[in-house]
Short mmCIF file of C-alpha atoms in Angstrom, two decimals:
data_model
loop_
_atom_site.label_atom_id
_atom_site.label_comp_id
_atom_site.label_asym_id
_atom_site.label_seq_id
_atom_site.Cartn_x
_atom_site.Cartn_y
_atom_site.Cartn_z
CA UNK A 1 -70.17 -79.67 20.36
CA UNK A 2 -69.04 -77.27 17.70
CA UNK A 3 -70.21 -74.28 19.65
CA UNK A 4 -68.57 -75.44 22.81
CA UNK A 5 -65.29 -76.15 21.07
CA UNK A 6 -65.02 -72.84 19.28
CA UNK A 7 -65.77 -70.84 22.47
CA UNK A 8 -62.32 -71.33 24.12
CA UNK A 9 -60.62 -70.44 20.81
CA UNK A 10 -62.50 -67.17 20.54
CA UNK A 11 -61.74 -66.28 24.13
CA UNK A 12 -58.01 -66.98 23.54
CA UNK A 13 -58.04 -64.81 20.41
CA UNK A 14 -59.70 -61.90 22.23
CA UNK A 15 -57.26 -62.24 25.05
CA UNK A 16 -54.30 -62.12 22.74
CA UNK A 17 -55.67 -59.08 20.97
CA UNK A 18 -56.19 -57.29 24.29
CA UNK A 19 -52.59 -58.08 25.28
CA UNK A 20 -51.28 -56.61 22.01
CA UNK A 21 -53.31 -53.49 22.57
CA UNK A 22 -52.20 -53.04 26.14
CA UNK A 23 -48.52 -53.72 25.21
CA UNK A 24 -48.67 -51.22 22.36
CA UNK A 25 -50.33 -48.59 24.53
CA UNK A 26 -47.75 -49.22 27.28
CA UNK A 27 -44.90 -48.94 24.77
CA UNK A 28 -46.25 -45.68 23.36
CA UNK A 29 -46.55 -44.21 26.84
CA UNK A 30 -42.94 -45.26 27.72
CA UNK A 31 -41.58 -43.76 24.48
CA UNK A 32 -43.43 -40.56 25.07
CA UNK A 33 -42.18 -40.33 28.68
CA UNK A 34 -38.61 -41.12 27.51
CA UNK A 35 -38.78 -38.36 24.89
CA UNK A 36 -40.04 -35.81 27.39
CA UNK A 37 -37.18 -36.89 29.73
CA UNK A 38 -34.64 -36.39 26.93
CA UNK A 39 -35.92 -32.95 26.14
CA UNK A 40 -35.81 -32.08 29.88
CA UNK A 41 -32.15 -33.26 30.07
CA UNK A 42 -31.30 -31.23 26.99
CA UNK A 43 -32.76 -28.12 28.59
CA UNK A 44 -30.93 -28.71 31.83
CA UNK A 45 -27.67 -29.25 29.98
CA UNK A 46 -28.06 -26.04 27.93
CA UNK A 47 -29.01 -23.91 30.93
CA UNK A 48 -26.49 -25.60 33.26
CA UNK A 49 -22.94 -26.66 32.37
CA UNK A 50 -23.20 -25.29 28.79
CA UNK A 51 -24.31 -21.82 29.81
CA UNK A 52 -22.43 -19.11 28.00
CA UNK A 53 -21.59 -21.37 25.02
CA UNK A 54 -22.83 -20.89 21.52
CA UNK A 55 -24.62 -23.99 20.32
CA UNK A 56 -24.07 -25.65 16.92
CA UNK A 57 -27.03 -28.04 16.65
CA UNK A 58 -26.35 -30.83 14.08
CA UNK A 59 -29.77 -32.46 13.57
CA UNK A 60 -29.73 -35.89 11.93
CA UNK A 61 -31.71 -35.94 8.73
CA UNK A 62 -33.36 -39.18 10.01
CA UNK A 63 -35.06 -37.32 12.88
CA UNK A 64 -38.81 -36.95 12.46
CA UNK A 65 -40.06 -33.44 11.72
CA UNK A 66 -42.08 -33.23 14.98
CA UNK A 67 -38.99 -34.20 17.05
CA UNK A 68 -36.96 -31.49 15.34
CA UNK A 69 -39.61 -28.92 16.17
CA UNK A 70 -39.73 -30.00 19.80
CA UNK A 71 -35.94 -29.77 20.11
CA UNK A 72 -35.87 -26.26 18.68
CA UNK A 73 -38.86 -25.28 20.84
CA UNK A 74 -37.04 -25.99 24.10
CA UNK A 75 -36.99 -22.77 26.07
CA UNK A 76 -33.31 -23.04 27.01
CA UNK A 77 -32.28 -23.65 23.42
CA UNK A 78 -34.37 -20.70 22.16
CA UNK A 79 -32.72 -18.34 24.69
CA UNK A 80 -29.18 -19.49 23.87
CA UNK A 81 -27.29 -18.22 20.80
CA UNK A 82 -27.34 -21.12 18.35
CA UNK A 83 -27.45 -22.15 14.72
CA UNK A 84 -28.84 -25.43 13.27
CA UNK A 85 -27.44 -27.66 10.56
CA UNK A 86 -28.91 -30.68 8.87
CA UNK A 87 -26.59 -33.67 9.22
CA UNK A 88 -26.79 -36.18 6.41
CA UNK A 89 -24.68 -38.84 4.75
CA UNK A 90 -23.91 -36.52 1.84
CA UNK A 91 -22.81 -33.87 4.34
CA UNK A 92 -24.86 -31.25 2.42
CA UNK A 93 -26.88 -28.53 4.08
CA UNK A 94 -30.27 -28.73 2.59
CA UNK A 95 -32.96 -26.19 3.13
CA UNK A 96 -30.54 -23.80 4.68
CA UNK A 97 -32.01 -21.27 7.00
CA UNK A 98 -30.61 -17.76 7.67
CA UNK A 99 -28.86 -19.15 10.70
CA UNK A 100 -27.27 -21.96 8.60
CA UNK A 101 -26.03 -19.42 6.02
CA UNK A 102 -24.62 -17.31 8.84
CA UNK A 103 -22.91 -20.35 10.35
CA UNK A 104 -21.43 -21.35 6.98
CA UNK A 105 -20.07 -17.86 6.63
CA UNK A 106 -18.12 -18.14 9.87
CA UNK A 107 -14.37 -17.74 9.33
CA UNK A 108 -12.39 -20.94 9.24
CA UNK A 109 -11.23 -21.88 12.72
CA UNK A 110 -14.02 -20.05 14.53
CA UNK A 111 -16.16 -23.30 14.59
CA UNK A 112 -13.39 -25.03 16.46
CA UNK A 113 -13.31 -22.37 19.10
CA UNK A 114 -13.72 -23.40 22.72
CA UNK A 115 -16.68 -21.01 23.01
CA UNK A 116 -18.81 -23.21 20.69
CA UNK A 117 -20.42 -26.46 21.76
CA UNK A 118 -21.33 -28.80 18.87
CA UNK A 119 -24.42 -30.88 19.80
CA UNK A 120 -25.19 -33.88 17.55
CA UNK A 121 -28.79 -35.05 17.94
CA UNK A 122 -29.74 -38.38 16.29
CA UNK A 123 -32.14 -41.25 16.90
CA UNK A 124 -29.39 -43.87 16.69
CA UNK A 125 -25.56 -43.75 16.43
CA UNK A 126 -24.34 -43.30 12.88
CA UNK A 127 -20.47 -43.14 12.80
CA UNK A 128 -20.39 -42.29 9.08
CA UNK A 129 -21.87 -38.92 9.88
CA UNK A 130 -19.08 -38.04 12.21
CA UNK A 131 -16.33 -38.20 9.63
CA UNK A 132 -17.93 -35.54 7.52
CA UNK A 133 -18.67 -33.41 10.57
CA UNK A 134 -15.02 -33.56 11.69
CA UNK A 135 -13.65 -32.75 8.28
CA UNK A 136 -15.87 -29.72 7.89
CA UNK A 137 -15.97 -28.26 11.39
CA UNK A 138 -13.09 -29.74 13.44
CA UNK A 139 -14.92 -29.09 16.74
CA UNK A 140 -13.13 -28.56 20.05
CA UNK A 141 -16.25 -29.42 22.19
CA UNK A 142 -18.77 -32.05 21.12
CA UNK A 143 -21.84 -33.62 22.74
CA UNK A 144 -23.47 -36.64 21.23
CA UNK A 145 -27.14 -36.70 22.33
CA UNK A 146 -29.10 -39.82 21.46
CA UNK A 147 -32.87 -39.31 21.11
CA UNK A 148 -33.61 -42.97 20.59
CA UNK A 149 -34.43 -45.78 22.99
CA UNK A 150 -31.24 -47.67 22.31
CA UNK A 151 -27.66 -46.65 22.87
CA UNK A 152 -24.34 -47.69 21.39
CA UNK A 153 -21.56 -46.05 23.50
CA UNK A 154 -18.86 -47.69 21.34
CA UNK A 155 -19.32 -44.83 18.84
CA UNK A 156 -17.06 -42.77 21.12
CA UNK A 157 -14.14 -44.91 19.96
CA UNK A 158 -14.62 -43.87 16.33
CA UNK A 159 -11.39 -42.47 14.80
CA UNK A 160 -13.22 -39.34 13.65
CA UNK A 161 -13.64 -38.28 17.26
CA UNK A 162 -10.02 -38.86 18.25
CA UNK A 163 -9.12 -35.19 17.73
CA UNK A 164 -11.99 -33.81 19.81
CA UNK A 165 -10.70 -32.24 23.05
CA UNK A 166 -13.99 -32.35 25.00
CA UNK A 167 -16.27 -35.30 24.15
CA UNK A 168 -19.36 -36.71 25.96
CA UNK A 169 -22.30 -38.93 25.08
CA UNK A 170 -25.77 -38.76 26.66
CA UNK A 171 -28.22 -41.54 25.92
CA UNK A 172 -30.81 -44.04 27.28
CA UNK A 173 -29.57 -46.43 29.96
CA UNK A 174 -31.87 -49.31 28.95
CA UNK A 175 -29.23 -51.92 29.76
CA UNK A 176 -28.92 -50.87 33.37
CA UNK A 177 -31.22 -53.08 35.47
CA UNK A 178 -31.07 -50.86 38.54
CA UNK A 179 -32.08 -47.72 36.70
CA UNK A 180 -35.49 -46.36 35.73
CA UNK A 181 -36.95 -46.87 32.26
CA UNK A 182 -36.33 -43.23 31.46
CA UNK A 183 -32.81 -42.93 32.96
CA UNK A 184 -30.20 -41.20 30.80
CA UNK A 185 -26.49 -41.95 31.21
CA UNK A 186 -23.42 -39.78 30.64
CA UNK A 187 -20.48 -41.36 28.86
CA UNK A 188 -17.01 -40.33 27.75
CA UNK A 189 -13.95 -42.05 26.43
CA UNK A 190 -10.39 -42.09 27.73
CA UNK A 191 -8.32 -43.16 24.74
CA UNK A 192 -5.11 -44.07 26.67
CA UNK A 193 -6.59 -45.69 29.75
CA UNK A 194 -9.99 -47.31 30.43
CA UNK A 195 -11.68 -46.62 27.13
CA UNK A 196 -15.47 -45.85 27.22
CA UNK A 197 -16.37 -44.85 30.75
CA UNK A 198 -19.81 -44.21 32.39
CA UNK A 199 -19.68 -40.99 34.31
CA UNK A 200 -23.12 -41.81 35.93
CA UNK A 201 -26.81 -41.28 35.34
CA UNK A 202 -27.77 -37.71 34.42
CA UNK A 203 -28.66 -35.64 37.51
CA UNK A 204 -28.66 -31.87 37.39
CA UNK A 205 -26.84 -31.58 40.64
CA UNK A 206 -24.01 -33.95 39.56
CA UNK A 207 -23.39 -32.31 36.24
CA UNK A 208 -23.98 -28.60 37.04
CA UNK A 209 -20.39 -27.67 36.02
CA UNK A 210 -18.61 -27.80 32.64
CA UNK A 211 -15.73 -29.80 34.07
CA UNK A 212 -18.15 -32.42 35.46
CA UNK A 213 -19.80 -32.92 32.13
CA UNK A 214 -16.61 -32.72 30.06
CA UNK A 215 -13.77 -34.24 32.13
CA UNK A 216 -10.17 -34.28 30.91
CA UNK A 217 -9.84 -37.08 28.39
CA UNK A 218 -6.01 -37.05 28.45
CA UNK A 219 -4.88 -36.96 32.11
CA UNK A 220 -2.10 -39.39 31.18
CA UNK A 221 -0.87 -41.03 28.07
CA UNK A 222 0.01 -44.29 29.95
CA UNK A 223 3.46 -44.67 28.51
CA UNK A 224 2.35 -44.30 24.85
CA UNK A 225 5.16 -43.71 22.31
CA UNK A 226 4.55 -40.81 19.91
CA UNK A 227 6.41 -40.64 16.60
CA UNK A 228 7.43 -37.14 15.65
CA UNK A 229 8.12 -35.91 12.06
CA UNK A 230 10.91 -33.31 12.19
CA UNK A 231 13.90 -31.75 10.50
CA UNK A 232 17.04 -31.04 12.36
CA UNK A 233 17.36 -27.64 10.60
CA UNK A 234 15.07 -25.36 12.58
CA UNK A 235 16.90 -23.08 14.96
CA UNK A 236 16.06 -22.38 17.78
CA UNK A 237 13.40 -25.08 17.85
CA UNK A 238 15.19 -28.20 16.67
CA UNK A 239 18.85 -28.25 15.63
CA UNK A 240 22.03 -30.25 16.10
CA UNK A 241 24.44 -29.38 18.87
CA UNK A 242 27.58 -27.40 17.90
CA UNK A 243 29.80 -29.63 20.03
CA UNK A 244 28.22 -32.92 19.20
CA UNK A 245 26.34 -33.06 15.86
CA UNK A 246 24.69 -36.32 16.93
CA UNK A 247 23.07 -34.58 19.84
CA UNK A 248 19.83 -32.61 19.38
CA UNK A 249 18.99 -29.30 20.92
CA UNK A 250 16.19 -26.80 20.75
CA UNK A 251 13.19 -25.22 22.38
CA UNK A 252 10.90 -27.85 20.88
CA UNK A 253 12.97 -30.68 22.24
CA UNK A 254 13.01 -29.13 25.68
CA UNK A 255 9.22 -28.81 25.59
CA UNK A 256 8.81 -32.47 24.65
CA UNK A 257 11.05 -33.53 27.57
CA UNK A 258 8.91 -31.55 30.01
CA UNK A 259 5.60 -32.82 28.57
CA UNK A 260 6.71 -36.46 28.39
CA UNK A 261 7.71 -36.40 32.03
CA UNK A 262 4.38 -34.68 33.06
CA UNK A 263 2.01 -36.75 30.90
CA UNK A 264 3.83 -40.04 30.96
CA UNK A 265 4.74 -40.73 27.35
CA UNK A 266 7.89 -41.36 25.25
CA UNK A 267 8.66 -40.19 21.75
CA UNK A 268 10.86 -40.69 18.70
CA UNK A 269 11.93 -37.97 16.27
CA UNK A 270 13.38 -37.96 12.77
CA UNK A 271 16.41 -35.83 11.71
CA UNK A 272 14.98 -35.13 8.26
CA UNK A 273 12.05 -35.89 5.94
CA UNK A 274 12.44 -38.49 3.10
CA UNK A 275 12.56 -35.79 0.46
CA UNK A 276 14.32 -33.12 2.64
CA UNK A 277 11.37 -30.75 2.37
CA UNK A 278 9.24 -28.94 4.91
CA UNK A 279 5.86 -29.52 3.42
CA UNK A 280 3.87 -28.21 0.50
CA UNK A 281 0.62 -29.33 -1.13
CA UNK A 282 0.31 -30.19 -4.75
CA UNK A 283 -3.08 -31.41 -6.01
CA UNK A 284 -3.98 -32.33 -2.44
CA UNK A 285 -0.85 -34.39 -1.82
CA UNK A 286 1.47 -33.17 0.86
CA UNK A 287 5.28 -33.73 0.79
CA UNK A 288 8.08 -33.22 3.38
CA UNK A 289 7.51 -33.21 7.08
CA UNK A 290 3.80 -32.35 6.81
CA UNK A 291 3.43 -35.19 4.31
CA UNK A 292 4.46 -37.72 6.88
CA UNK A 293 1.91 -36.36 9.36
CA UNK A 294 -0.80 -36.21 6.67
CA UNK A 295 -0.20 -39.81 5.65
CA UNK A 296 -0.38 -40.84 9.31
CA UNK A 297 3.15 -42.14 9.25
CA UNK A 298 3.93 -39.85 12.19
CA UNK A 299 1.73 -38.37 14.94
CA UNK A 300 2.82 -34.73 14.83
CA UNK A 301 5.73 -32.36 14.30
CA UNK A 302 7.58 -29.95 16.66
CA UNK A 303 9.07 -27.75 13.91
CA UNK A 304 7.89 -24.24 13.45
CA UNK A 305 5.46 -23.69 10.53
CA UNK A 306 3.78 -20.58 9.25
CA UNK A 307 0.05 -20.59 9.72
CA UNK A 308 -1.79 -20.26 6.45
CA UNK A 309 -5.25 -21.21 5.06
CA UNK A 310 -3.96 -24.21 3.01
CA UNK A 311 -2.32 -25.87 6.03
CA UNK A 312 -5.29 -25.14 8.28
CA UNK A 313 -7.56 -27.21 6.04
CA UNK A 314 -5.61 -30.38 6.66
CA UNK A 315 -3.74 -29.86 9.93
CA UNK A 316 -4.46 -28.73 13.47
CA UNK A 317 -2.12 -26.20 14.97
CA UNK A 318 -1.20 -25.82 18.65
CA UNK A 319 -1.26 -22.54 20.47
CA UNK A 320 1.45 -20.36 18.91
CA UNK A 321 4.68 -20.35 20.97
CA UNK A 322 6.68 -18.06 18.63
CA UNK A 323 5.57 -15.04 16.54
CA UNK A 324 7.74 -13.50 13.88
CA UNK A 325 7.44 -9.94 12.69
CA UNK A 326 7.67 -9.00 9.06
CA UNK A 327 8.57 -5.52 7.85
CA UNK A 328 8.90 -3.74 4.51
CA UNK A 329 12.23 -2.14 3.80
CA UNK A 330 12.33 0.91 1.55
CA UNK A 331 15.18 3.14 0.58
CA UNK A 332 15.16 6.37 2.62
CA UNK A 333 14.33 9.24 0.28
CA UNK A 334 16.76 12.13 -0.28
CA UNK A 335 15.99 15.47 1.40
CA UNK A 336 14.28 18.08 -0.58
CA UNK A 337 16.36 20.87 -2.22
CA UNK A 338 16.80 23.99 -0.03
CA UNK A 339 14.88 26.16 -2.44
CA UNK A 340 11.80 23.97 -1.92
CA UNK A 341 11.96 24.42 1.84
CA UNK A 342 10.32 27.87 1.61
CA UNK A 343 7.21 26.29 -0.02
CA UNK A 344 7.19 23.11 2.11
CA UNK A 345 6.65 25.03 5.34
CA UNK A 346 2.90 24.71 4.90
CA UNK A 347 0.84 22.09 3.18
CA UNK A 348 -0.87 22.91 -0.07
CA UNK A 349 -4.24 23.27 1.58
CA UNK A 350 -2.85 25.91 4.01
CA UNK A 351 -1.39 27.93 1.13
CA UNK A 352 -4.76 27.75 -0.72
CA UNK A 353 -6.55 28.92 2.36
CA UNK A 354 -4.16 31.91 2.75
CA UNK A 355 -4.57 32.82 -0.91
CA UNK A 356 -8.38 32.58 -0.66
CA UNK A 357 -8.45 34.83 2.43
CA UNK A 358 -6.14 37.35 0.66
CA UNK A 359 -8.33 37.60 -2.39
CA UNK A 360 -11.50 37.81 -0.43
CA UNK A 361 -10.15 40.66 1.78
CA UNK A 362 -8.86 42.51 -1.28
CA UNK A 363 -12.18 42.25 -3.10
CA UNK A 364 -14.17 43.32 -0.02
CA UNK A 365 -11.84 46.35 0.53
CA UNK A 366 -12.03 47.35 -3.08
CA UNK A 367 -15.86 47.24 -3.22
CA UNK A 368 -16.20 49.03 0.13
CA UNK A 369 -13.78 51.87 -0.98
CA UNK A 370 -15.70 52.45 -4.24
CA UNK A 371 -19.02 52.62 -2.44
CA UNK A 372 -17.87 55.31 0.10
CA UNK A 373 -20.23 58.38 -0.46
CA UNK A 374 -19.32 62.02 -0.12
CA UNK A 375 -18.98 63.00 3.52
CA UNK A 376 -20.70 65.91 5.20
CA UNK A 377 -18.92 68.14 7.67
CA UNK A 378 -20.73 66.48 10.53
CA UNK A 379 -19.69 63.02 9.48
CA UNK A 380 -16.15 64.22 8.88
CA UNK A 381 -16.08 65.68 12.43
CA UNK A 382 -17.44 62.38 13.94
CA UNK A 383 -14.92 60.38 12.13
CA UNK A 384 -12.07 62.63 13.16
CA UNK A 385 -13.09 62.35 16.83
CA UNK A 386 -13.09 58.49 16.50
CA UNK A 387 -9.71 58.50 14.78
CA UNK A 388 -8.23 60.86 17.31
CA UNK A 389 -9.46 58.65 20.22
CA UNK A 390 -7.91 55.64 18.64
CA UNK A 391 -4.67 57.49 17.96
CA UNK A 392 -4.32 58.40 21.55
CA UNK A 393 -3.91 54.79 22.36
CA UNK A 394 -1.20 54.11 19.80
CA UNK A 395 1.91 55.53 18.20
CA UNK A 396 -0.02 56.36 14.98
CA UNK A 397 -1.34 59.73 16.11
CA UNK A 398 0.70 61.76 13.70
CA UNK A 399 -0.20 59.48 10.78
CA UNK A 400 -3.85 59.69 11.68
CA UNK A 401 -3.77 63.50 11.73
CA UNK A 402 -1.88 63.51 8.49
CA UNK A 403 -4.48 61.23 6.95
CA UNK A 404 -7.28 63.51 8.32
CA UNK A 405 -5.75 66.61 6.79
CA UNK A 406 -5.53 64.80 3.52
CA UNK A 407 -9.13 63.48 3.76
CA UNK A 408 -10.41 67.06 4.32
CA UNK A 409 -9.11 68.01 0.90
CA UNK A 410 -11.02 65.25 -0.90
CA UNK A 411 -14.45 63.74 -0.35
CA UNK A 412 -13.78 60.40 -2.19
CA UNK A 413 -10.73 58.21 -1.79
CA UNK A 414 -8.46 57.70 -4.75
CA UNK A 415 -6.96 54.25 -3.66
CA UNK A 416 -6.70 51.83 -6.54
CA UNK A 417 -6.44 48.05 -6.86
CA UNK A 418 -2.63 48.02 -6.68
CA UNK A 419 -2.55 50.11 -3.47
CA UNK A 420 -5.19 47.97 -1.80
CA UNK A 421 -3.35 44.73 -2.70
CA UNK A 422 -0.10 46.09 -1.26
CA UNK A 423 -1.88 47.17 1.95
CA UNK A 424 -3.55 43.73 2.37
CA UNK A 425 -0.21 42.03 1.74
CA UNK A 426 1.77 44.00 4.30
CA UNK A 427 0.56 42.09 7.48
CA UNK A 428 1.64 38.82 5.82
CA UNK A 429 5.25 40.03 5.62
CA UNK A 430 5.30 41.71 9.10
CA UNK A 431 4.87 45.20 7.79
CA UNK A 432 2.60 48.02 9.07
CA UNK A 433 -0.07 49.78 7.03
CA UNK A 434 0.81 53.46 6.27
CA UNK A 435 -2.77 54.66 6.45
CA UNK A 436 -5.75 53.16 8.29
CA UNK A 437 -9.05 53.13 6.38
CA UNK A 438 -11.74 55.57 7.38
CA UNK A 439 -14.79 53.26 7.19
CA UNK A 440 -15.56 51.32 10.31
CA UNK A 441 -16.27 48.00 8.50
CA UNK A 442 -12.86 48.29 6.80
CA UNK A 443 -11.25 48.97 10.16
CA UNK A 444 -12.81 45.78 11.61
CA UNK A 445 -11.65 43.80 8.61
CA UNK A 446 -8.16 45.25 8.95
CA UNK A 447 -8.02 44.31 12.58
CA UNK A 448 -8.97 40.72 11.89
CA UNK A 449 -6.50 40.63 9.02
CA UNK A 450 -3.66 41.86 11.24
CA UNK A 451 -4.39 38.93 13.70
CA UNK A 452 -4.47 36.54 10.78
CA UNK A 453 -1.19 37.88 9.44
CA UNK A 454 0.43 37.59 12.88
CA UNK A 455 -0.51 33.91 13.17
CA UNK A 456 0.69 33.17 9.61
CA UNK A 457 4.01 34.96 9.98
CA UNK A 458 4.83 33.46 13.36
CA UNK A 459 3.96 29.90 12.21
CA UNK A 460 5.90 30.36 8.91
CA UNK A 461 8.94 31.69 10.68
CA UNK A 462 8.97 28.96 13.29
CA UNK A 463 8.56 26.18 10.75
CA UNK A 464 11.19 27.69 8.51
CA UNK A 465 13.69 27.73 11.32
CA UNK A 466 12.95 24.10 12.06
CA UNK A 467 13.39 23.15 8.42
CA UNK A 468 16.72 24.78 8.23
CA UNK A 469 17.75 22.99 11.39
CA UNK A 470 16.45 19.57 10.23
CA UNK A 471 16.24 18.64 6.49
CA UNK A 472 12.85 18.14 4.89
CA UNK A 473 11.98 14.76 3.45
CA UNK A 474 9.12 13.74 1.20
CA UNK A 475 6.14 12.09 2.73
CA UNK A 476 6.67 8.45 3.72
CA UNK A 477 4.36 5.55 2.80
CA UNK A 478 2.05 5.00 5.74
CA UNK A 479 0.31 1.64 5.13
CA UNK A 480 0.26 -1.47 2.90
CA UNK A 481 -2.35 0.09 0.60
CA UNK A 482 0.01 2.91 -0.27
CA UNK A 483 2.79 0.44 -0.87
CA UNK A 484 0.57 -1.57 -3.18
CA UNK A 485 -0.38 1.59 -5.06
CA UNK A 486 3.23 2.78 -5.38
CA UNK A 487 5.84 1.78 -7.97
CA UNK A 488 7.87 -0.13 -5.42
CA UNK A 489 8.06 -3.87 -5.87
CA UNK A 490 9.66 -6.56 -3.71
CA UNK A 491 12.94 -8.23 -4.47
CA UNK A 492 13.40 -11.90 -5.22
CA UNK A 493 14.26 -14.17 -2.24
CA UNK A 494 17.74 -14.84 -3.51
CA UNK A 495 18.59 -11.16 -3.78
CA UNK A 496 16.68 -9.74 -0.89
CA UNK A 497 19.29 -10.24 1.90
CA UNK A 498 22.21 -8.83 -0.16
CA UNK A 499 20.32 -5.85 -1.59
CA UNK A 500 18.66 -4.87 1.68
CA UNK A 501 21.91 -4.88 3.51
CA UNK A 502 23.47 -2.78 0.73
CA UNK A 503 20.61 -0.28 0.97
CA UNK A 504 20.93 -0.03 4.75
CA UNK A 505 24.67 0.64 4.60
CA UNK A 506 24.63 3.13 1.66
CA UNK A 507 21.60 5.32 2.17
CA UNK A 508 20.82 7.86 4.83
CA UNK A 509 19.82 6.15 8.12
CA UNK A 510 17.24 8.86 8.73
CA UNK A 511 13.88 6.97 9.26
#
């Protein structure tokens, strides 16, 4: 009896054990198949609608190490420019790779560029991670990719994502009865209309374009009322009417009228801030118009503000609609005295080059003259024939003959240093040489020196005529570095307008 009674119990226990084993095995197979499907969809998304975008992969610290490796091993991800960041509750970047360091070194504002797609990969939705991500990166395009078996699409309503222009969520559609066990859905959120919206199950053909994966989240504001922080002292953007001070005018107001009619919204605007200030930060606290926006008392402002690094940390700017130019005003220098005009024809480097050439030619001529040996009658006759041939082609025939008759009387020249310097100097002042040298190398040197003197005299004369026609001024400052290195310093804001106008009316208008 005991054996017969315990047999059904044993059979039931074995049956339950086999069911647990089969269920566990089936669950593992489903999870593995779902993970492969998720990696496939990730690859299709990167190589399809996100092609041409730089990827910023934010990997949740809760992801297993093997899942991280499989994500980074996806062929499409490896072929696409990307950098990876570890996403944790403390928002720190632990174990930073070279790509992470490079990403952290990106200029502020470049991470929010439309050319970068921020992809958040996590096993389950963790809204607390999104707040730190938004504060640090302020992304323009964001894709939330769930690598788990459950999905919470309500995370799209999180306030940290309200400023993202393009936002989409891809996750497992386990709640859909008519979908397969490995089907992935594509979701987005329309803040002013239907809220979270299912765009459909992922199919490569349906989401092969960027606009299909990231539709416009703000096609209409559904009559929403925006509250604008503004000051009525900002011409030409927002200012009171001359005829009716209670009426508002300005480019900003005209733009709001056009946008409100197009996008279906209304607005209110303030005439001044509570403290009558524009907005400055002190210990992280903003005042004025920007303070109302920072404290979320108002939605935005339509006044014109200068873009700087402090404001970019806490505010988002629209595309600039107006650009101001800033210049540096310096007093025009007085013209140089007339006696300095003779030296200012050439720069100092040109004068040094002329002096060097003069000294080199003088030294070469002096050394060559002193090394001339006694001439034989044959050499004298040969030299005479050469001189006579050259004289036939010029008006120096008589001088050459005269020089020859003198050279017959002496075998060694008696020209000294003073004579040589005067002869070398003559071409520089447009004078001829009374006697050509006898040696061929000196003749070649003299010919080149005559060409050099011709160029120098023509250039000097032309520039001197131009200087006498137009006064010469000292060299102007060319760039900001020269201004910083100079003794000039800026005027105070209260004196700038008066002093600049005085300078412009009293000094020479020559630029």
